[in-house]
Amino acid sequence: MTYELVDFVIVSIALLAIGIYGVAVKRNAIRMLFAIEIIINAANLNLVAFARYIPNSQGQTFALFSIAIAAAEVAVGLALIIVAILHSPCDYCGTERKL
Amino acid sequence: MQEVPHMADAVFLALSVLTIGSAIAALEVRSLIYGSISLMGTLGGIAGYFLLLDSPFVAMFQIAVYIGSIAVLILFTVMLVRRQLIFIKVEDKRRRYAGIGLMLIMMVSLGAIILSSGIKTIQTDAPPVDFRTIGQDFLMYYWPALILMALILAASVIGALTLARREDIEDDLRTS
């Protein structure tokens, strides 16, 4: 292998930090969904990287499970966002939360 | 970002710039449509990392599921949402600076922990895992989880359809 494990882990940490920034700062539901996707992808990258360097097949298996569950989560999350937008005349979901 | 002592090669560097840059762009670009397109860039970059890690099966799965379905789903939702909601972006300045500070603290502290641990010395010359092993894993050992996952996916699709149903329109149709 020409690459080292620590490279992938550092990229994964960077993605995790960016995702946490997005979840903490953004007031837009769709953007928060983006940030959650970025965090999930950082986790998947970690799983596959450690599985490659141990080496073990089960990390890849678990990453595949994780990708499929993330697909389900996005489908339900987007449906919830659409319902929130349709049922609220105020712009709760699109712009800002009125405190 | 590249605090590693050795020279990472050009492919890895390009993938890092693509992935992290488009992750930042996905959160910071003003229009949500361009944001979702740059989210596609992040997901594609992750698929590239999977290829570098000798796991082409996961990479193809990532491309098919994430770029093929999730990103397109998000794009359609963004286009369905009313236009004025897409562009308005109201943010608290102080909250934003606090978020950036949190991000930097997390990056530096987690990076320091990782770099000071023994992870840097880990190297492998083992051959990559064959994807047939993954198939065996799925069918021999993890088959209950596979079935459970199928049920979860079906339930989530049904749940999403139920949530997105417009009852007001249906009532109108029934009464008229």
mmCIF file of C-alpha atoms in Angstrom:
data_model
loop_
_atom_site.group_PDB
_atom_site.id
_atom_site.type_symbol
_atom_site.label_atom_id
_atom_site.label_comp_id
_atom_site.label_asym_id
_atom_site.label_seq_id
_atom_site.Cartn_x
_atom_site.Cartn_y
_atom_site.Cartn_z
ATOM 1 C CA MET A 1 0.000 0.000 0.000
ATOM 2 C CA THR A 2 1.348 3.395 -0.921
ATOM 3 C CA TYR A 3 -1.071 5.146 1.393
ATOM 4 C CA GLU A 4 -1.061 5.130 5.149
ATOM 5 C CA LEU A 5 -3.972 4.709 7.473
ATOM 6 C CA VAL A 6 -3.386 8.042 9.164
ATOM 7 C CA ASP A 7 -4.074 9.979 5.920
ATOM 8 C CA PHE A 8 -7.569 8.585 5.640
ATOM 9 C CA VAL A 9 -8.247 9.096 9.333
ATOM 10 C CA ILE A 10 -7.219 12.758 9.095
ATOM 11 C CA VAL A 11 -9.519 13.340 6.123
ATOM 12 C CA SER A 12 -12.284 11.638 8.066
ATOM 13 C CA ILE A 13 -11.679 13.908 11.069
ATOM 14 C CA ALA A 14 -11.843 16.968 8.829
ATOM 15 C CA LEU A 15 -15.162 15.820 7.342
ATOM 16 C CA LEU A 16 -16.540 15.074 10.813
ATOM 17 C CA ALA A 17 -15.605 18.556 12.041
ATOM 18 C CA ILE A 18 -17.173 20.213 8.989
ATOM 19 C CA GLY A 19 -20.350 18.200 9.510
ATOM 20 C CA ILE A 20 -20.560 19.135 13.177
ATOM 21 C CA TYR A 21 -20.095 22.776 12.224
ATOM 22 C CA GLY A 22 -23.006 22.454 9.802
ATOM 23 C CA VAL A 23 -25.303 20.801 12.326
ATOM 24 C CA ALA A 24 -24.461 23.400 14.958
ATOM 25 C CA VAL A 25 -24.686 26.555 12.848
ATOM 26 C CA LYS A 26 -27.142 26.087 9.992
ATOM 27 C CA ARG A 27 -30.787 26.993 10.539
ATOM 28 C CA ASN A 28 -32.003 25.323 7.375
ATOM 29 C CA ALA A 29 -33.356 21.789 7.668
ATOM 30 C CA ILE A 30 -32.027 20.653 4.288
ATOM 31 C CA ARG A 31 -28.571 22.004 5.071
ATOM 32 C CA MET A 32 -28.590 20.168 8.395
ATOM 33 C CA LEU A 33 -29.423 17.018 6.424
ATOM 34 C CA PHE A 34 -26.372 17.736 4.214
ATOM 35 C CA ALA A 35 -24.213 18.025 7.327
ATOM 36 C CA ILE A 36 -25.531 14.727 8.702
ATOM 37 C CA GLU A 37 -24.722 13.063 5.365
ATOM 38 C CA ILE A 38 -21.157 14.385 5.582
ATOM 39 C CA ILE A 39 -20.779 12.981 9.104
ATOM 40 C CA ILE A 40 -22.103 9.568 8.016
ATOM 41 C CA ASN A 41 -19.650 9.538 5.123
ATOM 42 C CA ALA A 42 -16.753 10.319 7.447
ATOM 43 C CA ALA A 43 -17.766 7.334 9.566
ATOM 44 C CA ASN A 44 -17.955 5.079 6.493
ATOM 45 C CA LEU A 45 -14.509 6.204 5.376
ATOM 46 C CA ASN A 46 -13.126 5.301 8.794
ATOM 47 C CA LEU A 47 -14.778 1.881 8.681
ATOM 48 C CA VAL A 48 -13.400 1.001 5.264
ATOM 49 C CA ALA A 49 -9.929 2.392 6.024
ATOM 50 C CA PHE A 50 -9.526 0.423 9.247
ATOM 51 C CA ALA A 51 -10.937 -2.673 7.548
ATOM 52 C CA ARG A 52 -8.292 -2.360 4.843
ATOM 53 C CA TYR A 53 -5.404 -2.056 7.249
ATOM 54 C CA ILE A 54 -6.387 -4.743 9.762
ATOM 55 C CA PRO A 55 -7.226 -6.467 7.174
ATOM 56 C CA ASN A 56 -10.752 -7.715 7.611
ATOM 57 C CA SER A 57 -13.832 -7.988 5.415
ATOM 58 C CA GLN A 58 -16.345 -7.101 8.096
ATOM 59 C CA GLY A 59 -15.586 -3.394 8.033
ATOM 60 C CA GLN A 60 -16.704 -3.255 4.408
ATOM 61 C CA THR A 61 -19.810 -5.274 5.241
ATOM 62 C CA PHE A 62 -20.675 -2.862 8.005
ATOM 63 C CA ALA A 63 -20.048 0.116 5.719
ATOM 64 C CA LEU A 64 -22.513 -1.339 3.208
ATOM 65 C CA PHE A 65 -25.129 -1.692 5.941
ATOM 66 C CA SER A 66 -24.459 1.862 7.023
ATOM 67 C CA ILE A 67 -24.887 3.228 3.491
ATOM 68 C CA ALA A 68 -28.227 1.437 3.111
ATOM 69 C CA ILE A 69 -29.524 2.703 6.460
ATOM 70 C CA ALA A 70 -28.428 6.230 5.525
ATOM 71 C CA ALA A 71 -30.515 5.953 2.358
ATOM 72 C CA ALA A 72 -33.588 5.108 4.431
ATOM 73 C CA GLU A 73 -32.851 7.950 6.819
ATOM 74 C CA VAL A 74 -32.594 10.490 4.015
ATOM 75 C CA ALA A 75 -35.876 9.343 2.477
ATOM 76 C CA VAL A 76 -37.753 9.753 5.761
ATOM 77 C CA GLY A 77 -35.965 13.015 6.603
ATOM 78 C CA LEU A 78 -36.835 14.601 3.272
ATOM 79 C CA ALA A 79 -40.453 13.497 3.634
ATOM 80 C CA LEU A 80 -40.560 15.118 7.076
ATOM 81 C CA ILE A 81 -39.086 18.332 5.678
ATOM 82 C CA ILE A 82 -41.659 18.429 2.874
ATOM 83 C CA VAL A 83 -44.482 17.874 5.366
ATOM 84 C CA ALA A 84 -43.121 20.610 7.621
ATOM 85 C CA ILE A 85 -42.954 23.024 4.700
ATOM 86 C CA LEU A 86 -46.429 22.139 3.400
ATOM 87 C CA HIS A 87 -48.144 22.350 6.763
ATOM 88 C CA SER A 88 -46.624 25.559 8.041
ATOM 89 C CA PRO A 89 -47.359 28.904 6.436
ATOM 90 C CA CYS A 90 -44.584 30.440 8.493
ATOM 91 C CA ASP A 91 -41.065 29.795 7.299
ATOM 92 C CA TYR A 92 -40.044 27.523 10.095
ATOM 93 C CA CYS A 93 -38.239 25.057 7.945
ATOM 94 C CA GLY A 94 -36.827 27.163 5.212
ATOM 95 C CA THR A 95 -35.120 29.986 6.934
ATOM 96 C CA GLU A 96 -34.992 30.639 10.613
ATOM 97 C CA ARG A 97 -36.483 29.268 13.739
ATOM 98 C CA LYS A 98 -38.557 31.910 15.435
ATOM 99 C CA LEU A 99 -37.552 31.768 19.059
ATOM 100 C CA MET B 1 -4.751 19.472 6.891
ATOM 101 C CA GLN B 2 -1.775 17.525 5.631
ATOM 102 C CA GLU B 3 0.231 17.316 8.800
ATOM 103 C CA VAL B 4 1.580 13.933 7.827
ATOM 104 C CA PRO B 5 5.349 13.771 7.578
ATOM 105 C CA HIS B 6 5.586 11.855 4.331
ATOM 106 C CA MET B 7 4.602 13.105 0.896
ATOM 107 C CA ALA B 8 1.093 12.065 0.055
ATOM 108 C CA ASP B 9 0.744 11.510 -3.629
ATOM 109 C CA ALA B 10 -1.125 13.641 -6.109
ATOM 110 C CA VAL B 11 -4.244 11.503 -6.435
ATOM 111 C CA PHE B 12 -4.810 11.496 -2.720
ATOM 112 C CA LEU B 13 -4.206 15.226 -2.492
ATOM 113 C CA ALA B 14 -6.607 15.970 -5.347
ATOM 114 C CA LEU B 15 -9.269 13.763 -3.780
ATOM 115 C CA SER B 16 -8.794 15.516 -0.434
ATOM 116 C CA VAL B 17 -9.214 18.936 -2.016
ATOM 117 C CA LEU B 18 -12.313 17.767 -3.913
ATOM 118 C CA THR B 19 -13.929 16.104 -0.937
ATOM 119 C CA ILE B 20 -13.255 18.691 1.752
ATOM 120 C CA GLY B 21 -13.693 21.680 -0.547
ATOM 121 C CA SER B 22 -17.051 20.531 -1.820
ATOM 122 C CA ALA B 23 -18.133 19.606 1.714
ATOM 123 C CA ILE B 24 -17.489 23.196 2.748
ATOM 124 C CA ALA B 25 -19.194 24.465 -0.406
ATOM 125 C CA ALA B 26 -22.244 22.254 0.233
ATOM 126 C CA LEU B 27 -22.779 24.007 3.541
ATOM 127 C CA GLU B 28 -21.739 27.519 2.561
ATOM 128 C CA VAL B 29 -22.906 28.138 -1.025
ATOM 129 C CA ARG B 30 -25.873 30.485 -1.025
ATOM 130 C CA SER B 31 -28.138 28.515 -3.346
ATOM 131 C CA LEU B 32 -29.336 25.145 -2.074
ATOM 132 C CA ILE B 33 -29.295 23.684 -5.587
ATOM 133 C CA TYR B 34 -25.580 24.337 -6.020
ATOM 134 C CA GLY B 35 -25.151 23.129 -2.463
ATOM 135 C CA SER B 36 -26.676 19.768 -3.273
ATOM 136 C CA ILE B 37 -24.566 19.499 -6.410
ATOM 137 C CA SER B 38 -21.409 20.060 -4.382
ATOM 138 C CA LEU B 39 -22.644 17.485 -1.879
ATOM 139 C CA MET B 40 -22.501 15.109 -4.849
ATOM 140 C CA GLY B 41 -18.830 16.090 -5.184
ATOM 141 C CA THR B 42 -18.179 15.120 -1.568
ATOM 142 C CA LEU B 43 -19.912 11.772 -1.984
ATOM 143 C CA GLY B 44 -17.982 11.080 -5.179
ATOM 144 C CA GLY B 45 -14.714 11.947 -3.449
ATOM 145 C CA ILE B 46 -15.519 9.440 -0.711
ATOM 146 C CA ALA B 47 -16.141 6.837 -3.419
ATOM 147 C CA GLY B 48 -12.682 7.678 -4.771
ATOM 148 C CA TYR B 49 -11.177 7.033 -1.343
ATOM 149 C CA PHE B 50 -12.902 3.658 -1.295
ATOM 150 C CA LEU B 51 -11.240 2.867 -4.632
ATOM 151 C CA LEU B 52 -7.853 3.877 -3.188
ATOM 152 C CA LEU B 53 -8.533 1.553 -0.264
ATOM 153 C CA ASP B 54 -8.976 -1.402 -2.652
ATOM 154 C CA SER B 55 -12.658 -1.804 -1.932
ATOM 155 C CA PRO B 56 -14.298 -1.311 -5.335
ATOM 156 C CA PHE B 57 -17.524 -3.001 -4.265
ATOM 157 C CA VAL B 58 -18.198 -0.426 -1.550
ATOM 158 C CA ALA B 59 -17.186 2.325 -3.982
ATOM 159 C CA MET B 60 -19.709 1.163 -6.561
ATOM 160 C CA PHE B 61 -22.356 0.843 -3.853
ATOM 161 C CA GLN B 62 -21.545 4.361 -2.711
ATOM 162 C CA ILE B 63 -21.895 5.741 -6.240
ATOM 163 C CA ALA B 64 -25.117 3.842 -6.912
ATOM 164 C CA VAL B 65 -26.827 4.619 -3.612
ATOM 165 C CA TYR B 66 -25.483 8.037 -2.678
ATOM 166 C CA ILE B 67 -24.919 9.810 -5.980
ATOM 167 C CA GLY B 68 -27.538 7.833 -7.871
ATOM 168 C CA SER B 69 -30.414 8.021 -5.444
ATOM 169 C CA ILE B 70 -29.816 10.156 -2.369
ATOM 170 C CA ALA B 71 -28.293 13.152 -4.145
ATOM 171 C CA VAL B 72 -30.966 13.072 -6.848
ATOM 172 C CA LEU B 73 -33.673 12.794 -4.173
ATOM 173 C CA ILE B 74 -32.250 15.816 -2.358
ATOM 174 C CA LEU B 75 -32.027 17.742 -5.621
ATOM 175 C CA PHE B 76 -35.677 17.042 -6.438
ATOM 176 C CA THR B 77 -36.773 18.045 -2.950
ATOM 177 C CA VAL B 78 -34.822 21.274 -3.155
ATOM 178 C CA MET B 79 -36.483 22.058 -6.456
ATOM 179 C CA LEU B 80 -39.934 21.272 -5.020
ATOM 180 C CA VAL B 81 -39.434 23.607 -2.078
ATOM 181 C CA ARG B 82 -40.640 27.121 -2.721
ATOM 182 C CA ARG B 83 -38.017 29.254 -4.346
ATOM 183 C CA GLN B 84 -37.927 32.059 -1.836
ATOM 184 C CA LEU B 85 -37.144 29.603 0.912
ATOM 185 C CA ILE B 86 -34.140 28.295 -0.940
ATOM 186 C CA PHE B 87 -32.194 31.492 -1.160
ATOM 187 C CA ILE B 88 -32.909 33.234 2.109
ATOM 188 C CA LYS B 89 -30.167 32.606 4.573
ATOM 189 C CA VAL B 90 -30.526 34.114 8.008
ATOM 190 C CA GLU B 91 -27.751 33.281 10.366
ATOM 191 C CA ASP B 92 -26.554 34.531 13.662
ATOM 192 C CA LYS B 93 -23.052 35.906 13.274
ATOM 193 C CA ARG B 94 -21.967 34.976 16.783
ATOM 194 C CA ARG B 95 -23.336 31.486 16.414
ATOM 195 C CA ARG B 96 -21.410 31.135 13.193
ATOM 196 C CA TYR B 97 -18.099 32.166 14.758
ATOM 197 C CA ALA B 98 -18.762 29.819 17.665
ATOM 198 C CA GLY B 99 -19.405 27.029 15.160
ATOM 199 C CA ILE B 100 -16.163 27.737 13.319
ATOM 200 C CA GLY B 101 -14.320 27.728 16.644
ATOM 201 C CA LEU B 102 -15.915 24.409 17.567
ATOM 202 C CA MET B 103 -14.888 22.980 14.204
ATOM 203 C CA LEU B 104 -11.272 24.095 14.585
ATOM 204 C CA ILE B 105 -11.061 22.840 18.169
ATOM 205 C CA MET B 106 -12.427 19.455 17.114
ATOM 206 C CA MET B 107 -10.055 19.208 14.157
ATOM 207 C CA VAL B 108 -6.979 20.150 16.170
ATOM 208 C CA SER B 109 -7.732 18.078 19.236
ATOM 209 C CA LEU B 110 -8.846 14.936 17.415
ATOM 210 C CA GLY B 111 -5.947 15.314 14.989
ATOM 211 C CA ALA B 112 -3.493 15.667 17.862
ATOM 212 C CA ILE B 113 -4.913 12.578 19.536
ATOM 213 C CA ILE B 114 -4.674 10.562 16.324
ATOM 214 C CA LEU B 115 -1.184 11.778 15.440
ATOM 215 C CA SER B 116 0.173 11.117 18.920
ATOM 216 C CA SER B 117 -1.289 7.630 18.994
ATOM 217 C CA GLY B 118 0.466 4.673 17.449
ATOM 218 C CA ILE B 119 -1.681 4.798 14.336
ATOM 219 C CA LYS B 120 1.060 6.324 12.221
ATOM 220 C CA THR B 121 3.109 3.163 12.215
ATOM 221 C CA ILE B 122 0.312 0.961 10.923
ATOM 222 C CA GLN B 123 1.152 -0.409 7.522
ATOM 223 C CA THR B 124 -0.048 -3.461 5.710
ATOM 224 C CA ASP B 125 1.170 -5.594 2.868
ATOM 225 C CA ALA B 126 -1.780 -7.923 3.022
ATOM 226 C CA PRO B 127 -3.738 -8.448 -0.192
ATOM 227 C CA PRO B 128 -7.061 -6.593 -0.371
ATOM 228 C CA VAL B 129 -10.216 -8.340 0.712
ATOM 229 C CA ASP B 130 -12.014 -10.057 -2.119
ATOM 230 C CA PHE B 131 -15.597 -8.942 -2.630
ATOM 231 C CA ARG B 132 -16.670 -12.575 -2.653
ATOM 232 C CA THR B 133 -15.807 -12.602 1.053
ATOM 233 C CA ILE B 134 -18.228 -9.733 1.587
ATOM 234 C CA GLY B 135 -20.944 -11.686 -0.195
ATOM 235 C CA GLN B 136 -20.242 -14.684 2.003
ATOM 236 C CA ASP B 137 -20.399 -12.450 5.071
ATOM 237 C CA PHE B 138 -23.765 -11.142 4.000
ATOM 238 C CA LEU B 139 -25.296 -14.503 3.240
ATOM 239 C CA MET B 140 -23.712 -16.770 5.832
ATOM 240 C CA TYR B 141 -23.325 -14.732 8.985
ATOM 241 C CA TYR B 142 -25.236 -11.492 8.601
ATOM 242 C CA TRP B 143 -28.377 -12.775 6.881
ATOM 243 C CA PRO B 144 -30.738 -11.794 9.726
ATOM 244 C CA ALA B 145 -29.342 -8.275 9.579
ATOM 245 C CA LEU B 146 -29.763 -8.292 5.797
ATOM 246 C CA ILE B 147 -33.433 -9.223 6.096
ATOM 247 C CA LEU B 148 -33.910 -6.633 8.828
ATOM 248 C CA MET B 149 -32.313 -4.018 6.605
ATOM 249 C CA ALA B 150 -34.656 -4.903 3.749
ATOM 250 C CA LEU B 151 -37.631 -4.497 6.095
ATOM 251 C CA ILE B 152 -36.288 -1.165 7.341
ATOM 252 C CA LEU B 153 -35.893 0.094 3.777
ATOM 253 C CA ALA B 154 -39.429 -0.995 2.876
ATOM 254 C CA ALA B 155 -40.801 0.596 6.047
ATOM 255 C CA SER B 156 -38.961 3.841 5.351
ATOM 256 C CA VAL B 157 -40.319 4.029 1.814
ATOM 257 C CA ILE B 158 -43.862 3.370 3.047
ATOM 258 C CA GLY B 159 -43.365 5.884 5.841
ATOM 259 C CA ALA B 160 -42.091 8.531 3.465
ATOM 260 C CA LEU B 161 -45.051 7.996 1.136
ATOM 261 C CA THR B 162 -47.495 8.192 4.048
ATOM 262 C CA LEU B 163 -45.884 11.359 5.339
ATOM 263 C CA ALA B 164 -45.881 13.068 1.966
ATOM 264 C CA ARG B 165 -49.570 12.367 1.290
ATOM 265 C CA ARG B 166 -51.652 15.508 0.908
ATOM 266 C CA GLU B 167 -54.810 14.912 2.901
ATOM 267 C CA ASP B 168 -56.334 18.281 2.062
ATOM 268 C CA ILE B 169 -56.275 17.524 -1.658
ATOM 269 C CA GLU B 170 -57.724 14.058 -1.075
ATOM 270 C CA ASP B 171 -60.582 15.510 0.964
ATOM 271 C CA ASP B 172 -61.300 17.985 -1.803
ATOM 272 C CA LEU B 173 -61.409 15.201 -4.345
ATOM 273 C CA ARG B 174 -63.707 13.116 -2.170
ATOM 274 C CA THR B 175 -66.216 15.885 -1.532
ATOM 275 C CA SER B 176 -66.353 17.156 -5.094
#
